[in-house]
mmCIF file of C-alpha atoms in Angstrom:
data_model
loop_
_atom_site.group_PDB
_atom_site.id
_atom_site.type_symbol
_atom_site.label_atom_id
_atom_site.label_comp_id
_atom_site.label_asym_id
_atom_site.label_seq_id
_atom_site.Cartn_x
_atom_site.Cartn_y
_atom_site.Cartn_z
ATOM 1 C CA MET A 292 47.356 -1.402 -5.245
ATOM 2 C CA LYS A 293 50.660 -2.159 -6.949
ATOM 3 C CA THR A 294 52.377 -5.116 -5.326
ATOM 4 C CA ARG A 295 55.988 -6.081 -5.917
ATOM 5 C CA THR A 296 58.269 -8.721 -4.443
ATOM 6 C CA VAL A 297 61.891 -8.406 -3.363
ATOM 7 C CA THR A 298 64.293 -10.921 -1.835
ATOM 8 C CA PHE A 299 67.347 -10.059 0.255
ATOM 9 C CA GLY A 300 69.389 -11.176 3.223
ATOM 10 C CA GLY A 301 71.423 -9.466 5.889
ATOM 11 C CA GLY A 302 72.471 -12.140 8.333
ATOM 12 C CA CYS A 303 69.959 -14.062 10.388
ATOM 13 C CA PHE A 304 66.554 -14.012 8.735
ATOM 14 C CA TRP A 305 64.837 -13.774 12.136
ATOM 15 C CA CYS A 306 66.279 -10.249 12.535
ATOM 16 C CA THR A 307 65.503 -9.114 9.021
ATOM 17 C CA GLU A 308 61.979 -10.520 9.158
ATOM 18 C CA ALA A 309 61.258 -8.692 12.441
ATOM 19 C CA ILE A 310 62.306 -5.344 10.985
ATOM 20 C CA PHE A 311 60.270 -5.625 7.811
ATOM 21 C CA LYS A 312 57.170 -6.955 9.574
ATOM 22 C CA ASN A 313 57.164 -3.528 11.260
ATOM 23 C CA THR A 314 57.585 -1.533 8.025
ATOM 24 C CA LYS A 315 54.693 0.364 6.440
ATOM 25 C CA GLY A 316 53.710 -0.809 2.996
ATOM 26 C CA VAL A 317 55.088 -4.314 3.549
ATOM 27 C CA LEU A 318 52.279 -6.828 3.047
ATOM 28 C CA THR A 319 53.999 -10.169 3.684
ATOM 29 C CA VAL A 320 57.400 -11.332 4.892
ATOM 30 C CA LYS A 321 58.625 -14.909 4.521
ATOM 31 C CA SER A 322 61.879 -16.299 5.884
ATOM 32 C CA GLY A 323 63.757 -18.689 3.652
ATOM 33 C CA PHE A 324 66.794 -19.456 1.564
ATOM 34 C CA SER A 325 68.121 -18.362 -1.810
ATOM 35 C CA GLY A 326 71.320 -18.109 -3.794
ATOM 36 C CA GLY A 327 72.505 -21.692 -3.455
ATOM 37 C CA PHE A 328 72.515 -24.918 -5.399
ATOM 38 C CA ILE A 329 70.548 -27.387 -3.226
ATOM 39 C CA LYS A 330 66.817 -27.699 -3.954
ATOM 40 C CA ASN A 331 64.488 -26.991 -1.027
ATOM 41 C CA PRO A 332 67.124 -27.273 1.713
ATOM 42 C CA PRO A 333 66.163 -27.660 5.367
ATOM 43 C CA TYR A 334 67.426 -25.074 7.883
ATOM 44 C CA ARG A 335 69.858 -27.557 9.466
ATOM 45 C CA GLU A 336 71.545 -28.121 6.104
ATOM 46 C CA VAL A 337 71.759 -24.396 5.296
ATOM 47 C CA CYS A 338 73.392 -23.835 8.729
ATOM 48 C CA THR A 339 76.349 -25.962 7.618
ATOM 49 C CA GLY A 340 77.248 -23.344 5.001
ATOM 50 C CA ARG A 341 77.606 -26.057 2.351
ATOM 51 C CA THR A 342 74.391 -25.405 0.369
ATOM 52 C CA GLY A 343 75.438 -22.061 -1.096
ATOM 53 C CA HIS A 344 72.189 -20.555 0.201
ATOM 54 C CA ALA A 345 71.889 -17.416 2.281
ATOM 55 C CA GLU A 346 69.246 -16.871 4.935
ATOM 56 C CA VAL A 347 66.938 -14.346 3.272
ATOM 57 C CA ILE A 348 63.513 -12.851 3.467
ATOM 58 C CA GLN A 349 61.112 -12.455 0.607
ATOM 59 C CA LEU A 350 58.691 -9.631 1.034
ATOM 60 C CA THR A 351 55.709 -8.421 -0.884
ATOM 61 C CA TYR A 352 55.075 -4.713 -0.657
ATOM 62 C CA ASN A 353 52.720 -2.042 -1.930
ATOM 63 C CA SER A 354 54.913 0.130 -4.136
ATOM 64 C CA GLU A 355 52.381 2.961 -3.853
ATOM 65 C CA ILE A 356 53.218 3.195 -0.126
ATOM 66 C CA ILE A 357 56.920 2.328 -0.008
ATOM 67 C CA SER A 358 59.466 2.220 -2.804
ATOM 68 C CA LEU A 359 62.133 -0.318 -3.572
ATOM 69 C CA GLU A 360 64.710 2.425 -2.883
ATOM 70 C CA GLU A 361 63.309 2.926 0.619
ATOM 71 C CA LEU A 362 63.219 -0.811 1.345
ATOM 72 C CA LEU A 363 66.805 -1.229 0.158
ATOM 73 C CA THR A 364 67.973 1.724 2.240
ATOM 74 C CA ILE A 365 66.347 0.256 5.349
ATOM 75 C CA HIS A 366 67.880 -3.124 4.542
ATOM 76 C CA LEU A 367 71.395 -1.795 4.056
ATOM 77 C CA LEU A 368 71.287 0.430 7.146
ATOM 78 C CA THR A 369 69.889 -2.196 9.539
ATOM 79 C CA HIS A 370 72.709 -4.704 9.120
ATOM 80 C CA ASN A 371 76.411 -4.441 8.325
ATOM 81 C CA PRO A 372 76.810 -4.701 4.541
ATOM 82 C CA THR A 373 80.606 -4.284 4.828
ATOM 83 C CA THR A 374 81.379 -7.705 6.274
ATOM 84 C CA VAL A 375 81.844 -10.826 4.186
ATOM 85 C CA ASN A 376 79.925 -13.893 5.377
ATOM 86 C CA ALA A 377 79.191 -12.543 8.845
ATOM 87 C CA GLN A 378 76.759 -10.490 10.871
ATOM 88 C CA GLY A 379 77.784 -10.033 14.488
ATOM 89 C CA ALA A 380 78.370 -13.427 16.047
ATOM 90 C CA ASP A 381 76.751 -15.223 13.093
ATOM 91 C CA LYS A 382 79.527 -16.455 10.803
ATOM 92 C CA GLY A 383 79.313 -18.310 7.498
ATOM 93 C CA SER A 384 78.205 -17.765 3.910
ATOM 94 C CA GLN A 385 74.595 -18.371 4.923
ATOM 95 C CA TYR A 386 74.734 -15.020 6.793
ATOM 96 C CA ARG A 387 76.101 -12.958 3.896
ATOM 97 C CA SER A 388 74.619 -9.666 2.822
ATOM 98 C CA ILE A 389 72.790 -10.245 -0.450
ATOM 99 C CA ILE A 390 70.175 -8.625 -2.679
ATOM 100 C CA PHE A 391 68.422 -10.368 -5.554
ATOM 101 C CA TYR A 392 67.041 -8.465 -8.532
ATOM 102 C CA ASN A 393 64.210 -9.477 -10.840
ATOM 103 C CA ASP A 394 65.074 -7.330 -13.866
ATOM 104 C CA THR A 395 67.543 -4.714 -15.126
ATOM 105 C CA GLU A 396 65.447 -1.848 -13.743
ATOM 106 C CA GLU A 397 65.762 -3.299 -10.226
ATOM 107 C CA LEU A 398 69.481 -3.867 -10.737
ATOM 108 C CA GLU A 399 69.941 -0.194 -11.615
ATOM 109 C CA ILE A 400 67.976 0.863 -8.511
ATOM 110 C CA ILE A 401 70.012 -1.476 -6.294
ATOM 111 C CA GLU A 402 73.313 -0.154 -7.650
ATOM 112 C CA LYS A 403 72.201 3.473 -7.103
ATOM 113 C CA VAL A 404 71.045 2.800 -3.531
ATOM 114 C CA VAL A 405 74.279 1.000 -2.674
ATOM 115 C CA GLU A 406 76.240 3.972 -4.022
ATOM 116 C CA VAL A 407 74.196 6.456 -1.948
ATOM 117 C CA VAL A 408 74.293 4.376 1.241
ATOM 118 C CA GLN A 409 78.061 3.819 0.936
ATOM 119 C CA GLU A 410 78.627 7.287 2.437
ATOM 120 C CA TYR A 411 77.398 5.956 5.809
ATOM 121 C CA PHE A 412 80.197 3.374 6.006
ATOM 122 C CA ASP A 413 83.966 3.662 6.346
ATOM 123 C CA GLU A 414 84.524 0.263 4.714
ATOM 124 C CA PRO A 415 83.273 -0.695 1.226
ATOM 125 C CA ILE A 416 79.854 -2.310 0.947
ATOM 126 C CA VAL A 417 80.383 -5.952 -0.073
ATOM 127 C CA THR A 418 76.723 -6.934 -0.456
ATOM 128 C CA GLU A 419 76.359 -9.591 -3.137
ATOM 129 C CA ILE A 420 73.944 -8.607 -5.921
ATOM 130 C CA LYS A 421 72.547 -11.485 -7.977
ATOM 131 C CA PRO A 422 69.680 -12.197 -10.343
ATOM 132 C CA PHE A 423 66.773 -13.857 -8.551
ATOM 133 C CA GLU A 424 66.297 -17.535 -9.381
ATOM 134 C CA VAL A 425 64.351 -19.292 -6.634
ATOM 135 C CA PHE A 426 63.231 -18.810 -3.048
ATOM 136 C CA TYR A 427 62.684 -21.698 -0.645
ATOM 137 C CA ASN A 428 60.542 -21.155 2.434
ATOM 138 C CA ALA A 429 62.164 -21.990 5.738
ATOM 139 C CA GLU A 430 60.278 -24.355 8.005
ATOM 140 C CA LYS A 431 57.169 -23.089 9.817
ATOM 141 C CA ASN A 432 58.979 -22.568 13.146
ATOM 142 C CA HIS A 433 61.223 -19.972 11.436
ATOM 143 C CA GLN A 434 58.305 -17.875 10.188
ATOM 144 C CA ASN A 435 57.259 -14.962 12.431
ATOM 145 C CA TYR A 436 60.062 -16.075 14.743
ATOM 146 C CA TYR A 437 60.535 -12.907 16.773
ATOM 147 C CA ASN A 438 56.829 -12.382 17.442
ATOM 148 C CA ASP A 439 56.464 -16.005 18.521
ATOM 149 C CA ASN A 440 59.658 -16.108 20.643
ATOM 150 C CA LYS A 441 60.213 -12.632 22.137
ATOM 151 C CA ASP A 442 61.445 -14.100 25.414
ATOM 152 C CA ALA A 443 64.097 -16.299 23.789
ATOM 153 C CA LEU A 444 67.645 -15.203 24.596
ATOM 154 C CA TYR A 445 68.573 -14.511 20.932
ATOM 155 C CA CYS A 446 65.477 -12.351 20.520
ATOM 156 C CA ARG A 447 66.166 -10.351 23.685
ATOM 157 C CA MET A 448 69.907 -9.939 23.056
ATOM 158 C CA VAL A 449 70.025 -9.462 19.266
ATOM 159 C CA ILE A 450 66.647 -8.781 17.677
ATOM 160 C CA SER A 451 65.067 -6.475 20.293
ATOM 161 C CA PRO A 452 68.000 -4.004 20.202
ATOM 162 C CA LYS A 453 67.930 -4.048 16.373
ATOM 163 C CA LEU A 454 64.207 -3.316 16.409
ATOM 164 C CA ALA A 455 64.683 -0.486 18.913
ATOM 165 C CA LYS A 456 67.337 1.059 16.656
ATOM 166 C CA PHE A 457 65.061 0.632 13.620
ATOM 167 C CA ARG A 458 62.144 2.300 15.452
ATOM 168 C CA LYS A 459 64.377 5.203 16.469
ATOM 169 C CA ASN A 460 66.169 5.746 13.130
ATOM 170 C CA PHE A 461 63.338 4.875 10.731
ATOM 171 C CA SER A 462 60.255 6.031 12.622
ATOM 172 C CA LYS A 463 58.601 7.429 9.478
ATOM 173 C CA TYR A 464 58.552 3.886 8.050
ATOM 174 C CA LEU A 465 56.864 2.207 11.018
ATOM 175 C CA ALA A 466 53.682 0.340 10.283
ATOM 176 C CA ALA A 467 50.626 1.609 12.140
#
């Protein structure tokens, strides 16, 4: 098995985590923070928008089952990569669309996928693309959030519809 790790964000990490926990070939998904300048920030501090961090997920996947290109396509088509510092009602730099790369090969793949996916959007994709530096885990109550809180209002109103759309549009990528 060939395992790889990728880190990206597309708004609230609870939404992104829920989608990728349901994706074949994905082995682990962690919610956390990256892209900022404060070491090991707590969620409450990241929510202020003053840490420079984005809410992200870091996932480990089996590249023999799913490719980086496929993961990036799912990522870019399950949130709005054309808005700066916002996803739906979530506003602030912590909700920006962002992808981190580990090497120049990944950067090239990211740039190609963004170019291909652009045709699905009327506005330009503004996803930030940065070299990966560090990932900080969010607190335990933010891990597996959707599965642990399906009846919460945010989960019912925001995450459940996103998951339904993912299941409909990306059925071939659903985990068994």
